Tab-separated table of C-alpha atoms in Angstrom:
chain	number	residue	atom	x	y	z
A	1	MET	CA	-3.282	-26.859	58.647
A	2	LEU	CA	-5.213	-23.881	57.354
A	3	ALA	CA	-5.350	-22.412	60.855
A	4	VAL	CA	-1.575	-22.637	61.156
A	5	ASP	CA	-1.187	-20.952	57.770
A	6	VAL	CA	-3.502	-18.186	58.818
A	7	MET	CA	-1.811	-17.709	62.181
A	8	GLU	CA	1.479	-17.384	60.430
A	9	LEU	CA	0.201	-14.429	58.399
A	10	SER	CA	1.415	-11.132	59.693
A	11	ASP	CA	-1.350	-9.016	58.142
A	12	PRO	CA	-2.593	-6.786	61.030
A	13	ASN	CA	-6.169	-6.915	59.680
A	14	VAL	CA	-6.177	-10.693	59.896
A	15	LEU	CA	-4.703	-10.712	63.372
A	16	ASP	CA	-7.234	-8.140	64.407
A	17	VAL	CA	-10.076	-10.288	63.128
A	18	LEU	CA	-8.664	-13.356	64.858
A	19	GLN	CA	-8.387	-11.523	68.194
A	20	THR	CA	-11.914	-10.043	68.083
A	21	ALA	CA	-13.686	-13.286	67.090
A	22	ASP	CA	-16.918	-14.210	68.814
A	23	GLY	CA	-16.127	-16.243	72.024
A	24	SER	CA	-19.686	-17.462	72.791
A	25	ASP	CA	-19.100	-21.077	71.602
A	26	SER	CA	-17.232	-23.770	73.517
A	27	GLU	CA	-13.470	-23.371	73.724
A	28	SER	CA	-12.658	-25.662	70.781
A	29	GLY	CA	-15.716	-24.430	68.854
A	30	ALA	CA	-14.674	-20.869	69.523
A	31	ALA	CA	-11.191	-21.581	68.261
A	32	GLN	CA	-12.576	-23.266	65.120
A	33	GLY	CA	-15.022	-20.396	64.574
A	34	THR	CA	-12.236	-17.920	64.973
A	35	THR	CA	-10.188	-19.801	62.393
A	36	ILE	CA	-13.034	-19.914	59.854
A	37	ASP	CA	-13.823	-16.263	60.409
A	38	GLY	CA	-10.126	-15.521	59.941
A	39	VAL	CA	-10.081	-17.416	56.649
A	40	PHE	CA	-13.215	-15.665	55.417
A	41	SER	CA	-11.784	-12.323	56.483
A	42	LEU	CA	-9.010	-12.911	53.923
A	43	LEU	CA	-11.499	-13.025	51.096
A	44	PRO	CA	-11.957	-9.238	50.722
A	45	ILE	CA	-8.168	-8.830	50.657
A	46	TRP	CA	-7.739	-11.498	47.991
A	47	SER	CA	-10.660	-10.016	46.159
A	48	ARG	CA	-9.108	-6.558	46.121
A	49	GLN	CA	-5.739	-7.960	44.991
A	50	VAL	CA	-7.321	-9.896	42.150
A	51	GLU	CA	-9.488	-6.940	41.149
A	52	THR	CA	-6.459	-4.635	41.119
A	53	SER	CA	-4.583	-7.122	38.921
A	54	ARG	CA	-7.592	-7.458	36.627
A	55	ILE	CA	-7.970	-3.685	36.237
A	56	GLN	CA	-4.237	-3.141	35.703
A	57	THR	CA	-4.123	-5.916	33.099
A	58	GLU	CA	-7.212	-4.597	31.375
A	59	ASP	CA	-5.888	-1.020	31.293
A	60	ALA	CA	-2.553	-2.202	29.905
A	61	ILE	CA	-4.145	-4.432	27.275
A	62	VAL	CA	-6.594	-1.739	26.212
A	63	ALA	CA	-3.710	0.745	25.877
A	64	LEU	CA	-1.650	-1.835	23.969
A	65	THR	CA	-4.588	-2.591	21.692
A	66	ALA	CA	-5.132	1.097	21.019
A	67	ARG	CA	-1.436	1.535	20.194
A	68	PHE	CA	-1.443	-1.481	17.868
A	69	SER	CA	-4.604	-0.166	16.298
A	70	GLN	CA	-2.914	3.178	15.577
A	71	ILE	CA	0.081	1.369	14.070
A	72	VAL	CA	-2.230	-0.649	11.815
A	73	GLN	CA	-3.993	2.540	10.699
A	74	ARG	CA	-0.670	4.235	9.947
A	75	ILE	CA	0.531	1.243	7.952
A	76	GLU	CA	-2.759	1.217	6.065
A	77	ALA	CA	-2.352	4.915	5.266
A	78	ALA	CA	1.224	4.300	4.090
A	79	LEU	CA	0.094	1.357	1.966
A	80	ASN	CA	-2.612	3.481	0.365
A	81	ILE	CA	-0.085	6.180	-0.498
A	82	SER	CA	2.480	3.763	-1.917
A	83	GLY	CA	-0.112	2.042	-4.116
A	84	THR	CA	0.273	-1.470	-5.441
A	85	GLY	CA	3.021	-1.357	-8.093
A	86	SER	CA	1.125	0.625	-10.721
A	87	GLN	CA	4.046	3.078	-10.678
A	88	GLN	CA	6.166	0.469	-12.429
A	89	THR	CA	3.688	0.353	-15.306
A	90	ASP	CA	3.510	4.176	-15.338
A	91	ALA	CA	7.315	4.473	-15.418
A	92	HIS	CA	7.545	1.911	-18.212
A	93	ALA	CA	4.904	3.764	-20.252
A	94	GLU	CA	6.698	7.079	-19.598
A	95	ALA	CA	9.997	5.563	-20.775
A	96	GLU	CA	8.277	4.293	-23.928
A	97	ARG	CA	6.801	7.755	-24.574
A	98	SER	CA	10.223	9.386	-24.040
A	99	ARG	CA	11.819	6.842	-26.367
A	100	LYS	CA	9.318	7.710	-29.137
A	101	ASP	CA	9.675	11.488	-28.613
A	102	LEU	CA	13.472	11.331	-28.711
A	103	ALA	CA	13.361	9.041	-31.767
A	104	LEU	CA	11.492	11.883	-33.532
A	105	VAL	CA	14.405	14.225	-32.739
A	106	VAL	CA	16.895	11.758	-34.257
A	107	ASP	CA	14.636	11.370	-37.312
A	108	ALA	CA	14.530	15.162	-37.709
A	109	LEU	CA	18.360	15.288	-37.602
A	110	LYS	CA	18.557	12.535	-40.222
A	111	ALA	CA	16.063	14.420	-42.450
A	112	ILE	CA	18.236	17.572	-42.259
A	113	GLN	CA	21.266	15.493	-43.189
A	114	LEU	CA	19.414	14.014	-46.170
A	115	SER	CA	18.333	17.460	-47.429
A	116	ARG	CA	21.915	18.706	-47.297
A	117	ASN	CA	23.153	15.654	-49.206
A	118	GLU	CA	20.599	16.369	-51.938
A	119	LEU	CA	21.856	19.943	-52.121
A	120	VAL	CA	25.438	18.717	-52.465
A	121	ASP	CA	24.376	16.298	-55.217
A	122	GLN	CA	22.882	19.206	-57.120
A	123	ILE	CA	26.110	21.188	-56.678
A	124	ARG	CA	28.020	18.152	-57.942
A	125	THR	CA	26.023	18.199	-61.213
A	126	LEU	CA	27.440	21.688	-61.726
A	127	SER	CA	30.865	20.035	-62.106
A	128	ASN	CA	29.590	18.364	-65.294
A	129	TYR	CA	28.685	21.795	-66.694
A	130	THR	CA	32.086	23.211	-65.836
A	131	GLU	CA	33.734	20.448	-67.904
A	132	GLU	CA	31.583	21.445	-70.864
A	133	LEU	CA	32.457	25.086	-70.271
A	134	HIS	CA	36.151	24.191	-70.131
A	135	LYS	CA	35.813	22.320	-73.447
A	136	MET	CA	34.036	25.286	-74.993
A	137	ALA	CA	36.759	27.662	-73.761
A	138	THR	CA	39.386	25.400	-75.312
A	139	GLU	CA	37.458	25.453	-78.577
A	140	VAL	CA	37.384	29.271	-78.445
A	141	ASP	CA	41.176	29.207	-78.025
A	142	GLN	CA	41.500	26.820	-81.014
A	143	ILE	CA	39.286	29.051	-83.124
A	144	GLY	CA	41.469	32.043	-82.142
A	145	PHE	CA	44.653	30.054	-83.004
A	146	ARG	CA	43.352	29.057	-86.407
A	147	THR	CA	42.080	32.583	-87.106
A	148	ASN	CA	45.530	33.850	-86.162
A	149	ILE	CA	47.165	31.477	-88.684
A	150	LEU	CA	44.588	32.600	-91.194
A	151	SER	CA	45.366	36.288	-90.570
A	152	LEU	CA	49.127	35.577	-90.988
A	153	ASN	CA	48.477	33.964	-94.350
A	154	ALA	CA	46.266	36.914	-95.301
A	155	ALA	CA	49.053	39.361	-94.349
A	156	ILE	CA	51.555	37.409	-96.526
A	157	GLU	CA	49.117	37.424	-99.423
A	158	ALA	CA	48.516	41.159	-98.918
A	159	ALA	CA	52.310	41.825	-99.087
A	160	HIS	CA	52.501	39.822	-102.310
A	161	ALA	CA	49.761	42.028	-103.780
A	162	GLY	CA	51.884	45.124	-103.238
A	163	GLU	CA	50.259	48.557	-103.157
A	164	SER	CA	46.835	47.152	-103.993
A	165	GLY	CA	47.016	44.791	-100.985
A	166	LYS	CA	47.735	47.498	-98.419
A	167	GLY	CA	44.086	47.796	-97.321
A	168	PHE	CA	43.785	44.051	-97.078
A	169	ALA	CA	46.987	44.002	-94.936
A	170	VAL	CA	45.279	46.345	-92.467
A	171	VAL	CA	42.263	43.964	-92.270
A	172	ALA	CA	44.591	41.002	-91.756
A	173	THR	CA	46.309	42.787	-88.883
A	174	GLU	CA	42.967	43.549	-87.211
A	175	VAL	CA	41.825	39.949	-87.657
A	176	ARG	CA	45.075	38.809	-86.070
A	177	ALA	CA	44.488	41.161	-83.109
A	178	LEU	CA	40.938	39.802	-82.746
A	179	SER	CA	42.136	36.205	-82.889
A	180	ASN	CA	44.671	36.926	-80.150
A	181	ALA	CA	41.935	38.569	-78.068
A	182	ALA	CA	39.691	35.525	-78.663
A	183	ARG	CA	42.500	33.208	-77.514
A	184	ASP	CA	43.072	35.328	-74.389
A	185	THR	CA	39.350	35.261	-73.609
A	186	GLY	CA	39.248	31.464	-74.122
A	187	LYS	CA	42.181	31.070	-71.727
A	188	GLN	CA	40.542	33.388	-69.205
A	189	ILE	CA	37.294	31.401	-69.408
A	190	SER	CA	39.194	28.164	-69.019
A	191	LYS	CA	41.032	29.557	-66.009
A	192	LYS	CA	37.855	30.808	-64.332
A	193	VAL	CA	36.045	27.520	-65.002
A	194	GLY	CA	39.052	25.759	-63.436
A	195	LEU	CA	38.661	27.934	-60.346
A	196	ILE	CA	34.915	27.199	-60.161
A	197	ASN	CA	35.586	23.510	-60.548
A	198	ASP	CA	38.199	23.593	-57.780
A	199	ALA	CA	35.668	25.360	-55.522
A	200	LEU	CA	33.041	22.733	-56.293
A	201	VAL	CA	35.488	19.931	-55.553
A	202	ARG	CA	36.322	21.586	-52.224
A	203	ILE	CA	32.615	21.965	-51.399
A	204	GLY	CA	32.090	18.247	-52.166
A	205	ARG	CA	35.061	17.258	-50.053
A	206	THR	CA	34.016	19.490	-47.159
A	207	ASN	CA	30.474	18.100	-47.343
A	208	GLU	CA	31.787	14.550	-47.187
A	209	GLU	CA	33.746	15.408	-44.059
A	210	VAL	CA	30.775	17.217	-42.499
A	211	ALA	CA	28.426	14.370	-43.480
A	212	ALA	CA	30.742	11.830	-41.865
A	213	ARG	CA	30.861	13.910	-38.672
A	214	ASP	CA	27.083	14.383	-38.745
A	215	ASP	CA	26.607	10.647	-39.202
A	216	GLN	CA	28.748	10.037	-36.160
A	217	ALA	CA	26.922	12.757	-34.190
A	218	VAL	CA	23.471	11.383	-35.069
A	219	GLN	CA	24.568	7.852	-34.276
A	220	ALA	CA	26.106	9.015	-30.989
A	221	SER	CA	22.901	10.930	-30.126
A	222	ASP	CA	20.843	7.853	-30.901
A	223	GLU	CA	23.068	5.697	-28.706
A	224	ARG	CA	23.045	8.242	-25.866
A	225	ILE	CA	19.264	8.532	-25.996
A	226	ARG	CA	18.967	4.747	-25.829
A	227	ALA	CA	21.436	4.644	-22.926
A	228	VAL	CA	19.571	7.401	-21.022
A	229	ILE	CA	16.226	5.655	-21.549
A	230	ALA	CA	17.742	2.336	-20.493
A	231	ARG	CA	19.195	3.919	-17.328
A	232	PHE	CA	15.853	5.612	-16.625
A	233	GLU	CA	14.033	2.304	-17.073
A	234	SER	CA	16.569	0.492	-14.956
A	235	SER	CA	16.376	3.020	-12.108
A	236	THR	CA	12.574	3.222	-12.198
A	237	ALA	CA	12.381	-0.579	-12.318
A	238	SER	CA	14.631	-0.873	-9.263
A	239	MET	CA	12.655	1.875	-7.487
A	240	ALA	CA	9.412	0.127	-8.333
A	241	ALA	CA	10.854	-3.186	-7.140
A	242	ALA	CA	11.954	-1.543	-3.869
A	243	ALA	CA	8.517	0.055	-3.473
A	244	GLN	CA	6.838	-3.263	-4.145
A	245	GLN	CA	9.069	-4.997	-1.606
A	246	SER	CA	8.344	-2.276	0.932
A	247	HIS	CA	4.625	-2.673	0.184
A	248	GLN	CA	4.821	-6.434	0.735
A	249	GLU	CA	6.816	-6.016	3.962
A	250	SER	CA	4.347	-3.434	5.273
A	251	SER	CA	1.434	-5.724	4.426
A	252	ALA	CA	3.149	-8.587	6.250
A	253	ILE	CA	3.831	-6.390	9.309
A	254	LYS	CA	0.234	-5.209	9.292
A	255	ALA	CA	-0.990	-8.815	9.126
A	256	GLN	CA	1.257	-9.764	12.060
A	257	ILE	CA	0.064	-6.836	14.156
A	258	CYS	CA	-3.561	-7.704	13.350
A	259	GLU	CA	-2.804	-11.274	14.435
A	260	SER	CA	-1.312	-9.886	17.680
A	261	LEU	CA	-4.492	-7.884	18.204
A	262	VAL	CA	-6.493	-11.077	17.847
A	263	GLN	CA	-4.288	-12.697	20.490
A	264	LEU	CA	-4.952	-9.760	22.842
A	265	GLN	CA	-8.572	-10.897	23.066
A	266	PHE	CA	-7.376	-13.083	25.945
A	267	GLN	CA	-7.892	-9.987	28.107
A	268	ASP	CA	-11.657	-10.201	27.623
A	269	ARG	CA	-11.634	-13.871	28.607
A	270	VAL	CA	-9.243	-13.409	31.547
A	271	GLY	CA	-11.172	-10.342	32.647
A	272	GLN	CA	-14.403	-12.327	32.785
A	273	ILE	CA	-12.786	-15.178	34.734
A	274	LEU	CA	-11.213	-12.779	37.255
A	275	ALA	CA	-14.406	-10.734	37.573
A	276	GLN	CA	-16.257	-13.936	38.385
A	277	VAL	CA	-13.603	-14.853	40.979
A	278	VAL	CA	-13.826	-11.401	42.593
A	279	GLY	CA	-17.626	-11.453	42.624
A	280	SER	CA	-17.636	-14.938	44.043
A	281	MET	CA	-15.166	-14.039	46.813
A	282	ASN	CA	-17.128	-10.932	47.743
A	283	ASP	CA	-20.334	-12.941	47.772
A	284	LEU	CA	-18.775	-15.636	49.953
A	285	SER	CA	-17.351	-13.003	52.281
A	286	ASP	CA	-20.818	-11.455	52.719
A	287	LYS	CA	-22.470	-14.810	53.387
A	288	ALA	CA	-19.743	-15.881	55.781
A	289	ALA	CA	-20.365	-12.913	58.079
A	290	ASN	CA	-23.164	-14.701	59.937
A	291	THR	CA	-22.079	-18.294	59.416
A	292	THR	CA	-21.162	-20.606	62.267
A	293	ALA	CA	-18.459	-23.229	62.010
A	294	GLY	CA	-21.064	-25.975	61.626
A	295	GLU	CA	-22.714	-24.188	58.684
A	296	ALA	CA	-19.427	-23.507	56.894
A	297	ALA	CA	-19.319	-26.807	54.979
A	298	GLN	CA	-22.888	-26.369	53.709
A	299	LEU	CA	-22.163	-22.763	52.784
A	300	ALA	CA	-19.104	-23.905	50.811
A	301	ARG	CA	-21.190	-26.511	48.915
A	302	GLN	CA	-23.942	-24.026	48.110
A	303	HIS	CA	-21.405	-21.460	47.033
A	304	ALA	CA	-19.632	-23.989	44.817
A	305	ASP	CA	-22.936	-24.791	43.068
A	306	GLN	CA	-23.612	-21.097	42.593
A	307	MET	CA	-20.126	-20.594	41.175
A	308	MET	CA	-20.679	-23.399	38.677
A	309	SER	CA	-23.795	-21.704	37.331
A	310	SER	CA	-22.064	-18.338	36.989
A	311	TYR	CA	-19.225	-19.510	34.710
A	312	THR	CA	-19.104	-18.127	31.215
A	313	THR	CA	-16.129	-20.005	29.781
A	314	GLU	CA	-15.485	-23.689	29.302
A	315	GLU	CA	-12.114	-23.543	31.114
A	316	GLN	CA	-13.803	-22.159	34.270
A	317	LYS	CA	-16.059	-25.217	34.380
A	318	LEU	CA	-13.161	-27.599	33.764
A	319	ASN	CA	-11.018	-25.894	36.413
A	320	HIS	CA	-13.883	-26.146	38.878
A	321	GLN	CA	-14.148	-29.867	38.193
A	322	GLY	CA	-10.439	-30.259	38.823
A	323	ILE	CA	-9.626	-30.911	35.166
A	324	GLU	CA	-6.547	-28.959	34.224
A	325	THR	CA	-6.770	-27.125	30.947
A	326	ASN	CA	-4.774	-24.521	29.116
A	327	GLU	CA	-6.733	-24.990	25.926
A	328	VAL	CA	-8.891	-22.127	24.753
A	329	GLY	CA	-11.712	-22.987	22.399
A	330	HIS	CA	-11.302	-21.941	18.782
A	331	SER	CA	-13.557	-19.463	17.112
A	332	ALA	CA	-16.743	-21.162	15.947
A	333	VAL	CA	-19.878	-19.842	14.303
A	334	THR	CA	-23.324	-21.292	14.882
A	335	PHE	CA	-26.018	-20.018	12.536
A	336	PHE	CA	-29.591	-20.238	13.803
B	1	MET	CA	-22.833	3.397	0.456
B	2	ALA	CA	-21.186	1.486	3.302
B	3	LYS	CA	-23.323	-0.840	5.406
B	4	ARG	CA	-23.579	0.315	9.027
B	5	ILE	CA	-22.895	-2.122	11.864
B	6	LEU	CA	-23.580	-1.575	15.567
B	7	LEU	CA	-20.861	-3.229	17.671
B	8	VAL	CA	-21.730	-3.707	21.359
B	9	ASP	CA	-19.035	-5.044	23.735
B	10	ASP	CA	-17.747	-3.905	27.131
B	11	SER	CA	-14.203	-4.957	26.207
B	12	ALA	CA	-12.367	-2.110	24.463
B	13	SER	CA	-9.814	-4.548	23.046
B	14	VAL	CA	-12.527	-6.687	21.435
B	15	ARG	CA	-14.215	-3.569	20.026
B	16	THR	CA	-10.845	-2.504	18.601
B	17	VAL	CA	-10.097	-5.870	16.977
B	18	ALA	CA	-13.611	-6.276	15.562
B	19	GLY	CA	-13.685	-2.591	14.533
B	20	ILE	CA	-10.432	-2.835	12.569
B	21	ALA	CA	-11.659	-5.968	10.778
B	22	LEU	CA	-15.087	-4.515	9.950
B	23	ARG	CA	-13.812	-1.097	8.856
B	24	GLY	CA	-11.079	-2.803	6.823
B	25	ALA	CA	-13.815	-4.753	5.023
B	26	GLY	CA	-15.598	-1.495	4.152
B	27	TYR	CA	-18.295	-1.385	6.834
B	28	GLU	CA	-19.177	1.678	8.865
B	29	VAL	CA	-19.022	0.821	12.583
B	30	VAL	CA	-20.902	2.380	15.490
B	31	GLU	CA	-19.658	1.270	18.938
B	32	ALA	CA	-21.330	0.853	22.323
B	33	SER	CA	-19.865	-0.558	25.553
B	34	ASN	CA	-23.017	-2.210	26.930
B	35	GLY	CA	-26.606	-3.095	26.008
B	36	GLN	CA	-28.035	0.172	27.290
B	37	GLU	CA	-25.598	2.231	25.229
B	38	GLY	CA	-26.404	-0.034	22.301
B	39	LEU	CA	-30.121	0.763	22.599
B	40	SER	CA	-29.387	4.492	22.657
B	41	GLN	CA	-27.659	4.063	19.276
B	42	LEU	CA	-30.910	2.778	17.759
B	43	ASN	CA	-32.086	6.323	17.161
B	44	GLY	CA	-33.567	6.131	13.691
B	45	GLU	CA	-30.241	5.748	11.853
B	46	ARG	CA	-30.199	2.759	9.531
B	47	ILE	CA	-28.330	-0.179	11.103
B	48	HIS	CA	-27.762	-3.115	8.752
B	49	LEU	CA	-26.465	-5.565	11.366
B	50	ILE	CA	-25.754	-5.758	15.100
B	51	ILE	CA	-22.869	-7.615	16.758
B	52	SER	CA	-23.221	-7.957	20.528
B	53	ASP	CA	-21.361	-9.497	23.441
B	54	VAL	CA	-23.436	-11.458	25.989
B	55	ASN	CA	-21.840	-10.739	29.381
B	56	MET	CA	-21.853	-6.984	29.829
B	57	PRO	CA	-22.587	-4.579	32.705
B	58	VAL	CA	-25.777	-2.443	32.926
B	59	LEU	CA	-27.693	-4.415	30.279
B	60	ASP	CA	-26.385	-7.775	29.089
B	61	GLY	CA	-26.432	-9.048	25.522
B	62	ILE	CA	-29.529	-11.251	25.825
B	63	GLY	CA	-31.489	-8.400	27.467
B	64	PHE	CA	-30.284	-6.037	24.733
B	65	LEU	CA	-31.257	-8.547	22.024
B	66	LYS	CA	-34.792	-8.856	23.466
B	67	GLU	CA	-35.168	-5.057	23.466
B	68	VAL	CA	-33.928	-4.856	19.857
B	69	LYS	CA	-36.530	-7.420	18.789
B	70	LYS	CA	-39.259	-5.280	20.367
B	71	HIS	CA	-38.085	-2.154	18.528
B	72	PRO	CA	-40.375	-1.349	15.554
B	73	ASN	CA	-37.519	-0.108	13.351
B	74	TYR	CA	-34.880	-2.683	14.225
B	75	LYS	CA	-36.744	-5.923	14.953
B	76	PHE	CA	-35.705	-7.361	11.563
B	77	THR	CA	-32.062	-6.283	11.887
B	78	PRO	CA	-29.908	-9.421	12.079
B	79	VAL	CA	-27.989	-9.847	15.344
B	80	ILE	CA	-24.777	-11.844	15.824
B	81	MET	CA	-23.789	-12.718	19.389
B	82	LEU	CA	-19.988	-12.547	19.910
B	83	THR	CA	-19.171	-14.049	23.295
B	84	THR	CA	-16.973	-16.233	25.466
B	85	GLU	CA	-20.124	-18.197	26.324
B	86	ALA	CA	-19.946	-21.545	24.567
B	87	GLY	CA	-22.619	-23.425	26.538
B	88	GLU	CA	-25.514	-24.904	24.579
B	89	ASP	CA	-28.113	-23.514	27.039
B	90	LYS	CA	-26.885	-19.982	26.564
B	91	LYS	CA	-26.822	-20.432	22.792
B	92	GLN	CA	-30.416	-21.637	22.800
B	93	GLU	CA	-31.338	-18.653	24.956
B	94	GLY	CA	-29.808	-16.397	22.304
B	95	ARG	CA	-31.555	-18.270	19.514
B	96	ALA	CA	-34.931	-17.991	21.301
B	97	ALA	CA	-34.361	-14.243	21.767
B	98	GLY	CA	-33.857	-13.852	18.018
B	99	ALA	CA	-30.107	-14.026	17.365
B	100	LYS	CA	-29.106	-15.131	13.850
B	101	ALA	CA	-25.628	-16.440	14.711
B	102	TRP	CA	-23.401	-17.205	17.695
B	103	ILE	CA	-19.633	-16.682	17.492
B	104	THR	CA	-17.438	-17.790	20.393
B	105	LYS	CA	-14.412	-15.754	21.504
B	106	PRO	CA	-11.559	-15.626	20.916
B	107	PHE	CA	-12.624	-15.104	17.339
B	108	GLN	CA	-10.738	-14.931	14.059
B	109	PRO	CA	-11.711	-11.694	12.262
B	110	ALA	CA	-12.085	-13.615	8.985
B	111	VAL	CA	-14.634	-15.943	10.595
B	112	MET	CA	-16.594	-12.981	11.922
B	113	LEU	CA	-16.475	-11.171	8.544
B	114	GLU	CA	-17.760	-14.269	6.748
B	115	ALA	CA	-20.733	-14.466	9.112
B	116	VAL	CA	-21.352	-10.727	8.734
B	117	SER	CA	-21.328	-10.876	4.939
B	118	LYS	CA	-23.815	-13.761	5.014
B	119	LEU	CA	-26.247	-11.919	7.259
B	120	VAL	CA	-25.883	-8.235	6.454
B	121	MET	CA	-29.047	-6.844	4.927
B	122	ALA	CA	-29.089	-5.007	1.636
């Protein structure tokens, strides 16, 4: 069966080996020897194919491992830069500091407002004095009025006295002129006090309007500051949340790549199995060079024993014994 | 100061995986691709622990381990064998040569790091 398979191969090397086989044995023996030699002559070819596959796989896995390793290092660098969420705490503390600083500004505005209100209160007390001044001016006018009446009576009495009252009449006239002047002055004072009072009332009214506007402005400033801080906190919180999510995702990706790297260790195991197969085929090929057909079975048994002792993995031994296995032993530690 | 570990394995992928795990855990790692290269790294620099494969070209892990144990400066350095070899005979050979632990591949980095932290010398 094997001979037929071999004869069907079109590899020129194989055919060449088959045609140049040693013809010193009997006809059937020679044919059998030729067949065995032909089979053994395939070993170097298989060996080279397996070795090529092993090297190509190893090169690819090593390159893949190196690339994964670089990715892991880059992710690690990115994770180190992004930190672990401390920015959220920093942003919160910064917002709190800003809130306190801006509250001081609002307090300063309120203090200015308070000082101005005190000033206006003091101005308002002046209104009380103007009322007193107005009363005093009225009294001056009354005194002038009464003095005027008095001077009229004096003038009448001076006329009754005739020639002897002429001097007194002159005095009465002067007193009358003075009383009129006093009344005019009283009226002037009253008028001026009225003007001052009007001005004070206007100042009070204007201050009330300004105070109301200031109140609104301070309140609006306070509200705007709170809104700005709230927006700042909200945006920093969402940025921190996004950064944290990115950090978690990167960590998860890194963990998965590291897990993939662990899986790539199969190359070391496969490499050892294939290297053993290649070595074993080369060894068998060398031994078979001077083997007759009758010695082939013994050679195969000896070689099988040698193979068994050269295995490094459990699956090689099981495969050799004909026990199928795809299980790879789990990592285990033995302490001595 | 980081503990220094000598990692000896002919498989670049295994050195990469073990190297990432060890460096990630804060160790300094020196690499060699066979026992002979490993010996040339024992040049007076302090090595706190050695991790070595068994089946390697030029000088295998057991041969390397025996040489380490003869070295005046490194004979007390703990050695962990990290290998596909799971046979009891081979393990006992490693134990007799002076290995402190035997980890079979494929290995989980966490398992290796736990063994390292137990054995690494102060």
